[in-house]
Coordinates of C-alpha atoms and ligand atoms in Angstrom, one line a residue:
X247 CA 205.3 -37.0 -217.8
X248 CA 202.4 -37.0 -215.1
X249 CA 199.9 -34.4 -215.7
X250 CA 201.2 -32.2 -212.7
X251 CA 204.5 -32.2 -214.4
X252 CA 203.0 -31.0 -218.0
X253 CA 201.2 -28.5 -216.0
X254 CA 203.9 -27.1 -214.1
X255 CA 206.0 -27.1 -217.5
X256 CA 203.1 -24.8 -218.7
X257 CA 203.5 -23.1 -215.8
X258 CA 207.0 -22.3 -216.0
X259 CA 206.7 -21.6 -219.8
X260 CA 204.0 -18.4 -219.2
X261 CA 205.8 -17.5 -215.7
X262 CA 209.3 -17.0 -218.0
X263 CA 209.2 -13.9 -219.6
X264 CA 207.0 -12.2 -216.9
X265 CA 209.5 -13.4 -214.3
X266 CA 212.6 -12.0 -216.5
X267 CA 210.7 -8.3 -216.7
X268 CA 209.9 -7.7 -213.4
X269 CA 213.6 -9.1 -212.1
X270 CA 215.3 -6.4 -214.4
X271 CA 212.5 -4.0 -212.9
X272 CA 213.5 -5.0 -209.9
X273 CA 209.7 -5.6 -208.1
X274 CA 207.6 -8.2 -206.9
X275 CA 205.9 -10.6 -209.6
X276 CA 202.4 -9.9 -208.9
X277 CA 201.5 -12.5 -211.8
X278 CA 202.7 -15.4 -210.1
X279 CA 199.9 -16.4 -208.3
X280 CA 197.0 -15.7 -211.0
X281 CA 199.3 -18.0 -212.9
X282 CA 199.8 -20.8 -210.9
X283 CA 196.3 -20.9 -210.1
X284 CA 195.5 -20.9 -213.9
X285 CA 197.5 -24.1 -213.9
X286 CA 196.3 -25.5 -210.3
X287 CA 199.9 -25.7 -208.9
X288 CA 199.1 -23.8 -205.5
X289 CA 198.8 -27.3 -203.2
X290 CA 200.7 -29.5 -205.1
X291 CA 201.3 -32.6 -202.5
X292 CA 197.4 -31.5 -201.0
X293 CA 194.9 -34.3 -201.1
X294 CA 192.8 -34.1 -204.0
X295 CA 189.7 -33.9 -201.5
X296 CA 191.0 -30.8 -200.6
X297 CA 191.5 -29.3 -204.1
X298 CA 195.3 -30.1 -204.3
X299 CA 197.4 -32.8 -207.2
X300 CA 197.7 -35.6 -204.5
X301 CA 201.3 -35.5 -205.7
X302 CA 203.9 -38.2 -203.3
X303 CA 207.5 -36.3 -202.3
X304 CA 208.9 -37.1 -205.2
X305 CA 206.6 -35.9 -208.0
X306 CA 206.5 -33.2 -205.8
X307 CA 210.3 -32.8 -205.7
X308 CA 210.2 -33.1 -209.6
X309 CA 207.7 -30.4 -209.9
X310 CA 209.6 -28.2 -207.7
X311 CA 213.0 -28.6 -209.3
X312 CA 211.2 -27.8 -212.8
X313 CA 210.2 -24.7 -210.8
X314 CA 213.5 -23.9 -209.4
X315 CA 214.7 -23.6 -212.9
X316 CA 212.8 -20.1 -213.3
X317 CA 214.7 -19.1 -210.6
X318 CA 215.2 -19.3 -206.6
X319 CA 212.9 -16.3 -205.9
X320 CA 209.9 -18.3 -207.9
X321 CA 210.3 -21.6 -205.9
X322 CA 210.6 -19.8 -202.8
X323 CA 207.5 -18.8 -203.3
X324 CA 205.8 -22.2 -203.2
X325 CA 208.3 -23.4 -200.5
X326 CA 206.8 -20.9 -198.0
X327 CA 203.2 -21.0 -199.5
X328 CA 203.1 -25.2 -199.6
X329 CA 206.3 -27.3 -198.0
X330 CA 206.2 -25.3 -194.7
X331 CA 202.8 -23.2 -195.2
X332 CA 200.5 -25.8 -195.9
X333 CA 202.4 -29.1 -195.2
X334 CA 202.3 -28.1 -191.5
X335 CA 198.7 -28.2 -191.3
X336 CA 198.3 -30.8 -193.8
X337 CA 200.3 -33.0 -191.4
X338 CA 199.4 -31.5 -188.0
X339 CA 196.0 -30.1 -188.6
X340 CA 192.5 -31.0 -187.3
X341 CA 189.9 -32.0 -190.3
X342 CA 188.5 -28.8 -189.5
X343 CA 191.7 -27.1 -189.9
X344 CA 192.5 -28.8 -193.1
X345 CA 188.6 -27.8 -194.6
X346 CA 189.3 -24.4 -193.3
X347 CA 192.6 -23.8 -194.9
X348 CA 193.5 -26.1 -197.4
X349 CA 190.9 -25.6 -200.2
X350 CA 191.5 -21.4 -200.0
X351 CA 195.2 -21.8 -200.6
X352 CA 194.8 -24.2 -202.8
X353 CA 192.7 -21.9 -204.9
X354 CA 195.0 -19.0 -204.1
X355 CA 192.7 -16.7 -201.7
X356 CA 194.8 -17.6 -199.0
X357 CA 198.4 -17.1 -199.3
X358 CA 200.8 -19.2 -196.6
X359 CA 204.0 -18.3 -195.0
X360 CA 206.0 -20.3 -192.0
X361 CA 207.0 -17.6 -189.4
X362 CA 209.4 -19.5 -187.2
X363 CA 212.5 -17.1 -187.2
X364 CA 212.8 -13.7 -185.3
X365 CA 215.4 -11.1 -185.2
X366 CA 217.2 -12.7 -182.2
X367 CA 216.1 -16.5 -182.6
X368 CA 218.0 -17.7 -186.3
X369 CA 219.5 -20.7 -185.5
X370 CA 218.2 -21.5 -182.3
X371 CA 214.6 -21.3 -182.4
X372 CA 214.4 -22.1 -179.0
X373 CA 215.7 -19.0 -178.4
X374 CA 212.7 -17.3 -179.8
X375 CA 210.7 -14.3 -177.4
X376 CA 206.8 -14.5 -178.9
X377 CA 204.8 -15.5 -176.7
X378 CA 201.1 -16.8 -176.2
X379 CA 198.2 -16.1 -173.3
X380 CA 194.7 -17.4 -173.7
X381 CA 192.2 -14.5 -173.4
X382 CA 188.7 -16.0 -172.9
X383 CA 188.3 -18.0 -176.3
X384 CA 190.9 -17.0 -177.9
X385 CA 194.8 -16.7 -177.4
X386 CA 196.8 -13.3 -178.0
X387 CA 199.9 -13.5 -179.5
X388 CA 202.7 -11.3 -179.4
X389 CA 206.5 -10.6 -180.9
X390 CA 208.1 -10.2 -184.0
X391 CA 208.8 -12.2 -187.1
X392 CA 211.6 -11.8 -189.0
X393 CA 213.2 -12.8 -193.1
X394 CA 209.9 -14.7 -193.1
X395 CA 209.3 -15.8 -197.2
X396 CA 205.8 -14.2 -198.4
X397 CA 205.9 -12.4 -195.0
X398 CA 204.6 -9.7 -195.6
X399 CA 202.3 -11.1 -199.0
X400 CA 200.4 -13.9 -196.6
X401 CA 197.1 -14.1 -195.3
X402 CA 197.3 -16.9 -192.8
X403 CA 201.1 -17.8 -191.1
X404 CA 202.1 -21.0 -188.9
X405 CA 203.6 -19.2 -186.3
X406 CA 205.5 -20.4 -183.0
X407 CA 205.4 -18.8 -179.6
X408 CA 206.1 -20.0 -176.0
X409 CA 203.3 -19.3 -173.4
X410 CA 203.8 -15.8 -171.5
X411 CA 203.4 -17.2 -167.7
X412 CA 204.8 -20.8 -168.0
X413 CA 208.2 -21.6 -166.7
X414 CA 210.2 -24.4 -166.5
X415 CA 209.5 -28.0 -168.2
X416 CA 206.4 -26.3 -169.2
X417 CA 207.8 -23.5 -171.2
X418 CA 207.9 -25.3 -174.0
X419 CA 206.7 -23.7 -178.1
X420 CA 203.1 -24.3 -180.0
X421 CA 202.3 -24.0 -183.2
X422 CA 199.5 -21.6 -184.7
X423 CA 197.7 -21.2 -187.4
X424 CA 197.3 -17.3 -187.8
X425 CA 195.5 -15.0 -190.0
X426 CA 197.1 -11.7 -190.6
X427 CA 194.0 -9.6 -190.8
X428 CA 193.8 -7.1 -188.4
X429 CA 195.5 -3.9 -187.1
X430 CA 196.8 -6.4 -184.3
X431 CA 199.6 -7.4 -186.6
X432 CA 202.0 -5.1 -189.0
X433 CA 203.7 -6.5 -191.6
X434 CA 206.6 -4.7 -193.9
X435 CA 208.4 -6.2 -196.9
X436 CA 212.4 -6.4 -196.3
X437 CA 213.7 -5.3 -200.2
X438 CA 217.2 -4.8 -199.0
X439 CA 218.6 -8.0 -199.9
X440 CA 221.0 -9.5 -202.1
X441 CA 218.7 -11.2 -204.5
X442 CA 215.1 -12.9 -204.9
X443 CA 214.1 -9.5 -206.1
X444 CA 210.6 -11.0 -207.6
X445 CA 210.3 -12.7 -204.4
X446 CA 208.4 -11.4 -200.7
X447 CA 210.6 -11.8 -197.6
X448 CA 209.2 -10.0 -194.5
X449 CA 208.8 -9.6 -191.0
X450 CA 205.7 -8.8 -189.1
X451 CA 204.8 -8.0 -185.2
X452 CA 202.0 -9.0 -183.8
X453 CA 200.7 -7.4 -180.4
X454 CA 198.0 -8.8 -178.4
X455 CA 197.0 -10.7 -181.8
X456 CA 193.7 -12.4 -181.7
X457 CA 193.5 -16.3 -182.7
X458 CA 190.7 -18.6 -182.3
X459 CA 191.6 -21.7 -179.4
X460 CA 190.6 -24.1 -182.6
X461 CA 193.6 -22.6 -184.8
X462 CA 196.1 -24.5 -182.3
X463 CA 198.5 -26.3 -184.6
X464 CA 199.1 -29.6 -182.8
X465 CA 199.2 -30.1 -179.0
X466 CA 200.3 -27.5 -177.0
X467 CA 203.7 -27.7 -176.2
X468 CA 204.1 -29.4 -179.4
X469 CA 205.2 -26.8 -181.5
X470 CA 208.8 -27.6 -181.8
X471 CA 208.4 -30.8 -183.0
X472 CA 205.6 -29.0 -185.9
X473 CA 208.4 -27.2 -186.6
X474 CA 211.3 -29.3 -186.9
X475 CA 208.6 -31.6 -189.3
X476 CA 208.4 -28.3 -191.5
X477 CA 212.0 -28.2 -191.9
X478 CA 212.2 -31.4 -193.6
X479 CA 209.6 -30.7 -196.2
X480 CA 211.1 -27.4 -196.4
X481 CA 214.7 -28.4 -196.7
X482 CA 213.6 -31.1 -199.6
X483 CA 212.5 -28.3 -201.2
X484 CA 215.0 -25.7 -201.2
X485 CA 217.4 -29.0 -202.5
X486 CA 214.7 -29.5 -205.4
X487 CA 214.8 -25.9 -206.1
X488 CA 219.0 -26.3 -206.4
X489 CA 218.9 -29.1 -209.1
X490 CA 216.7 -26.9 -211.0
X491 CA 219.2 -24.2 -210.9
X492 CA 222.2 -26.1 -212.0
X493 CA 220.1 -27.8 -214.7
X494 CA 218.9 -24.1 -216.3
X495 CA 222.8 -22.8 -215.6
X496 CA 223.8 -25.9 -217.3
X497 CA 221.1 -25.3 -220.5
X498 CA 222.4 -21.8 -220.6
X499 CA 226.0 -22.4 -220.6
X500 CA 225.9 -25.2 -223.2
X501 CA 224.1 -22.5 -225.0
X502 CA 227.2 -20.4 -224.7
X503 CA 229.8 -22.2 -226.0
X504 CA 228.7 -23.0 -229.4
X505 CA 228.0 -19.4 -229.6
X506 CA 230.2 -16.9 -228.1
X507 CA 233.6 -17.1 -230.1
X508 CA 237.0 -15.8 -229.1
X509 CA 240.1 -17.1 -230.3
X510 CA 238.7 -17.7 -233.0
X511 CA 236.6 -20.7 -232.2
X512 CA 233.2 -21.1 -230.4
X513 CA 234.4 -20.8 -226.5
X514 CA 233.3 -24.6 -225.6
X515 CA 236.5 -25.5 -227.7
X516 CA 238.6 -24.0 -224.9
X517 CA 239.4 -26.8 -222.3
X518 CA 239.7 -24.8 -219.9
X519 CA 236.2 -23.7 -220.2
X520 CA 235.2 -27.5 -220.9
X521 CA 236.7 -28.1 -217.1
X522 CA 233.3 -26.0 -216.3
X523 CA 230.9 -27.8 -218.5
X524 CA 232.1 -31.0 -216.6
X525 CA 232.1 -29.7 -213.1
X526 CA 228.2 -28.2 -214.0
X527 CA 227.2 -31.7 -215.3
X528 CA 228.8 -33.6 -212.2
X529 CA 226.9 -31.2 -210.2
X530 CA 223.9 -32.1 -211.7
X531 CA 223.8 -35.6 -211.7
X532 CA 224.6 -36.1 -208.2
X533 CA 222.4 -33.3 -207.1
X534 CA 219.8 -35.1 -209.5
X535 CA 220.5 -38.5 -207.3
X536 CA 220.3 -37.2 -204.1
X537 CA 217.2 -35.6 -204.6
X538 CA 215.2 -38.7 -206.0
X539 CA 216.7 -40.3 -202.8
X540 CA 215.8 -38.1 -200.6
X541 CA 212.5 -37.4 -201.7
X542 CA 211.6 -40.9 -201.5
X543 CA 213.4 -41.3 -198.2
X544 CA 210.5 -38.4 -197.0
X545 CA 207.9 -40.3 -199.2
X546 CA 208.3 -43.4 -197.2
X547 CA 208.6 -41.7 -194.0
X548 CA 204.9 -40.1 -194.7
X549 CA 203.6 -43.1 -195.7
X550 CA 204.4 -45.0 -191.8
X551 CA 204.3 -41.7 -189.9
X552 CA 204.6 -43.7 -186.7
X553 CA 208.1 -45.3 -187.8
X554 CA 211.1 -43.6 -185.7
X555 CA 213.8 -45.0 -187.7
X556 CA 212.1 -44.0 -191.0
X557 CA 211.6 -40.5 -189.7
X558 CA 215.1 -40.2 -189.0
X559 CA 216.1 -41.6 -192.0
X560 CA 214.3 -38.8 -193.9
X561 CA 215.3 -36.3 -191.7
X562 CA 219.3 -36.7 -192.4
X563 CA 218.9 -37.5 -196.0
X564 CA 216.7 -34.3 -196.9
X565 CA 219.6 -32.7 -194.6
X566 CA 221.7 -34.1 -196.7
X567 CA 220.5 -33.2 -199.7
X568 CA 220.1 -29.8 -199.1
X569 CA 223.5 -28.7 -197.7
X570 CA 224.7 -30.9 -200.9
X571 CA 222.7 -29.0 -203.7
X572 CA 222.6 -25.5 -202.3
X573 CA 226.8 -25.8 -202.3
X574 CA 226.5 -27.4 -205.5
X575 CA 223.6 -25.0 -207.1
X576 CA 226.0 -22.2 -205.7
X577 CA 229.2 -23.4 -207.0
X578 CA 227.1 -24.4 -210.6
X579 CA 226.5 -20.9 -210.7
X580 CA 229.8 -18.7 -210.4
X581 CA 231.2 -21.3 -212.9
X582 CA 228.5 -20.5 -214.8
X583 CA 229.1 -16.6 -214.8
X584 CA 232.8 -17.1 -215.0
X585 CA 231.7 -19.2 -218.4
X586 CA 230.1 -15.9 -219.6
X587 CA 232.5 -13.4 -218.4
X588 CA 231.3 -9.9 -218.3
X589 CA 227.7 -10.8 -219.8
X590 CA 227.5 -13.1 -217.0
X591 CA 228.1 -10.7 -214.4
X592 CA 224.8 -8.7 -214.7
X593 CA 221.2 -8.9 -214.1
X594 CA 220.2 -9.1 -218.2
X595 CA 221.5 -13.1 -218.0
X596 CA 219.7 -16.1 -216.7
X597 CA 223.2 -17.4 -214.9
X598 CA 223.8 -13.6 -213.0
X599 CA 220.0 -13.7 -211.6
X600 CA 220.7 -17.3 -211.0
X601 CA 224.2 -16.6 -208.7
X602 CA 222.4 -13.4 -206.8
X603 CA 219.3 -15.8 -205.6
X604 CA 220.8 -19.0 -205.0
X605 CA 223.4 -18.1 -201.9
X606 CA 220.4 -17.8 -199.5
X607 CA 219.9 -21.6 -200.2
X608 CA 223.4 -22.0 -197.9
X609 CA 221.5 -20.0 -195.3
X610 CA 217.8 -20.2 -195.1
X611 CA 216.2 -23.6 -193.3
X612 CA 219.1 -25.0 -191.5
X613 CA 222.7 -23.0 -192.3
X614 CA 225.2 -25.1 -194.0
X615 CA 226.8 -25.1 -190.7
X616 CA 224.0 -26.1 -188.4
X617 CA 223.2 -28.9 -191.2
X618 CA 226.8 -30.5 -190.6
X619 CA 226.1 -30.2 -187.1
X620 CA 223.0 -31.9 -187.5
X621 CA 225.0 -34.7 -190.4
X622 CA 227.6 -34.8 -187.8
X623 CA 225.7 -36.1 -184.6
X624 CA 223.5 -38.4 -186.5
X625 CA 227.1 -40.6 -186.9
X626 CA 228.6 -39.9 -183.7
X627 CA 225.8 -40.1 -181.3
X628 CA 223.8 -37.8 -179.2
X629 CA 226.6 -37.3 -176.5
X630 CA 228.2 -35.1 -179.3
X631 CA 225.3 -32.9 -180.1
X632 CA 226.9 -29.1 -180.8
X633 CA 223.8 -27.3 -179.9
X634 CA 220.0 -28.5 -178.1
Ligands
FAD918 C1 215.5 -14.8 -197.9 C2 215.2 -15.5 -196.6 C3 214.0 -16.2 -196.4 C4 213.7 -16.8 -195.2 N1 212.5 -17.4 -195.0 C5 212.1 -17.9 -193.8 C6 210.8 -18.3 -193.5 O1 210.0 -18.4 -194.4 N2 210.5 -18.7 -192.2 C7 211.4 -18.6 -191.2 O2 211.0 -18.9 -190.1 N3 212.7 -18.2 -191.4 C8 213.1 -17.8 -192.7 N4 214.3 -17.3 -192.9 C9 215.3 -17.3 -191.8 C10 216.4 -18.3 -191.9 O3 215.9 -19.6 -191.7 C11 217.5 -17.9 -191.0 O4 218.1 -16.8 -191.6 C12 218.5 -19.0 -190.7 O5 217.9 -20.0 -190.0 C13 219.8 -18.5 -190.0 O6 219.4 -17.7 -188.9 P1 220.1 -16.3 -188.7 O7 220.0 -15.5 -190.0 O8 219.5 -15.6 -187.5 O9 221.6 -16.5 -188.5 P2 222.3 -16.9 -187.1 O10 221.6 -18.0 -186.4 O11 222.5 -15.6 -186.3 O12 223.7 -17.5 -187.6 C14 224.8 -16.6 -187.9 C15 226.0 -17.6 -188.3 O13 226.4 -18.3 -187.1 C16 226.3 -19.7 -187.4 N5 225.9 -20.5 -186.3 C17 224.9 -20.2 -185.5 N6 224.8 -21.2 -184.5 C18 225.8 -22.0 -184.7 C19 226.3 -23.2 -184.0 N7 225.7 -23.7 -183.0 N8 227.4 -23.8 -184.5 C20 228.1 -23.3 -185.6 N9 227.7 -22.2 -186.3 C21 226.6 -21.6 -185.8 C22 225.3 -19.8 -188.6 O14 225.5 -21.0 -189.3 C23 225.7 -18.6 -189.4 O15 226.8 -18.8 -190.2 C24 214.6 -16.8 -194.1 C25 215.9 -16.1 -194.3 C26 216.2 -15.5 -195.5 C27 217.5 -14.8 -195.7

């Protein structure tokens, strides 16, 4: 095991019992970052020049499916602070940018968040309404973010507006690196959901928001194309996060047969209940090989950034994978409560908490339906395109 990987183990190990209290309490795990700091997991693929583990996409994936196995709110976490918090600057930003932000979220001072989505742009980003207007030596920023993970937690955002005058060809997104300080932008948390209960998803609205000219992510009129980038590393990492779900379902339900009895005999005896062990096991292999492929589809696509074909080979595959394991992690996990029965149906078991988090995996970066859309037009050519 690499050292990351032994450290994220660690990591997972203190995070467990923590993570179990505050789901059943039903509140954000406060102890999650001291924590991962302790075991210097907050910029796992960062440069070690920066403060990071230098990890490649598929130690990275590793680590992150290890994470996923404490549960979808917990890898969340890192999926909004690093694969589409940080990973956009590391991959977009000016050295300046990268000394400014990297080390401090590394370190946890700085906590990252991606805010692409707003209440009426979901799948269509391009349908977004913030906008940007430079102000002297600054721009101002304004609109609302919305279901944004570590939302309303994060100190510094990569957020996406169109300029407020430009029309036309030239009305196109950029990218910014935001900090949230200031009465200039309101956050909230968003606790009605379904699950994630440990987790932060919020929205915030920014009016007239300051930000340095420097904190331009990219060129301008680039910001699409930053964003669409994100996706990838944050798609790879909401499949990592899946396999790491069906492999802790699959511990826990192995668990359960040799020692719940009815009938007389331990429940694994039943074939009928052996049909699920199989089913969690397939699951988990596949999911297992798509994700090594996939991650080192992306790893070789970051190491020849200016090769088209291999950017659009990572790009379908880390599609691929994630519209495979979130149906899969999903799937893994009613069989898994159905394995349990009653117990299973409740917040007190590992497989319950497991079911209530994982179905935002089938909706968050790229719904399963916009990813076959995406699968879909990559075999039948552009002509065919659903949506852009
Ligand atoms: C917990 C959580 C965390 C999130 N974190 C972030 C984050 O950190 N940053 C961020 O920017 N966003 C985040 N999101 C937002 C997420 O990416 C969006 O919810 C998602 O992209 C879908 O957008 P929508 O919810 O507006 O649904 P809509 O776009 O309104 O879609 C509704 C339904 O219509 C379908 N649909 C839409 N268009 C088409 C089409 N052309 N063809 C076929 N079907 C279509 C969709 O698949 C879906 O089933 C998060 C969401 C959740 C729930």
């Amino acid at each position: 095991m690499s050292d990351l990987l032994a450290d994220v183990d660690a990591f997972c190990r203190e995070l467990r019992p923590i993570e179990e209290l505050c789901y059943l309490e039903r509140r954000h795990n406060e102890q999650l970052v001291p924590l991962a700091r302790k075991y210097n997991v907050l910029g796992m693929p960062v440069p070690v020049e920066y403060g990071g583990r230098g990890a490649d996409a598929v130690i990275y994936a590793r680590s992150l499916a290890r994470i996923g196995r404490e549960g979808t709110g917990v890898r969340t976490f890192f999926s909004g602070h690093t694969s589409i918090g940080q990973y956009p600057i590391l991959r977009f930003g000016t050295a300046e940018q990268k000394k400014k932000y990297l080390p401090s979220s590394v370190r946890g001072e700085r906590i990252m968040a991606f805010g692409l989505t707003e209440p009426d742009a979901g799948s269509n980003p391009l349908e977004m309404t913030s906008t940007y207007r430079r102000d002297g030596n600054r721009f101002l920023l304004s609109g609302v973010k919305y279901l944004i993970s570590n939302g309303s937690i994060a100190d510094t955002v990569i957020v996406f507006a169109y300029p407020a005058e430009a029309n036309g060809p030239d009305r196109r997104i950029s990218a910014f690196i935001v900090d949230t300080a200031g009465d200039t932008l309101q956050s909230e948390d968003l606790p009605a959901k379904l699950g994630m209960v440990t987790a932060n998803t919020g929205m915030f609205e920014m009016t007239d928001h300051p930000v340095p000219l420097e904190n331009m992510l990219g060129r301008e009129g680039d910001g699409f194309r930053v964003a669409m980038q994100s996706l990838v590393s944050g798609r790879m990492s909401v499949a990592a996060g899946c396999l790491g779900v069906i492999e802790d379902c699959l511990v826990e339900v192995l668990e359960y047969c040799h020692t719940r009895h009815q009938h007389g005999k331990p429940i694994g005896r039943h074939q009928l209940v052996q049909e699920h062990v199989a089913a969690i096991e397939m699951a988990r292999a596949t999911t297992a090989l798509w994700i090594e492929q996939a991650a080192a589809a992306k790893q070789a696509s970051e190491e020849s950034p200016a090769d088209a074909a291999l950017a659009t080979a990572a790009d379908l595959q880390t599609a691929q994978a994630k519209l495979f394991a979130a149906n899969a992690a999903w799937d893994t996990a009613d069989r898994s409560v159905q394995v349990f029965g009653g117990r299973g149906w409740s917040n007190l078991y590992r497989v319950g908490r497991h079911l209530q988090d994982v179905r935002v995996c089938r909706i968050y970066e790229g719904t399963d339906e916009i990813l076959k859309l995406k699968i879909a037009t990559a075999l039948l050519g552009k002509d065919f395109a659903a949506f852009r």
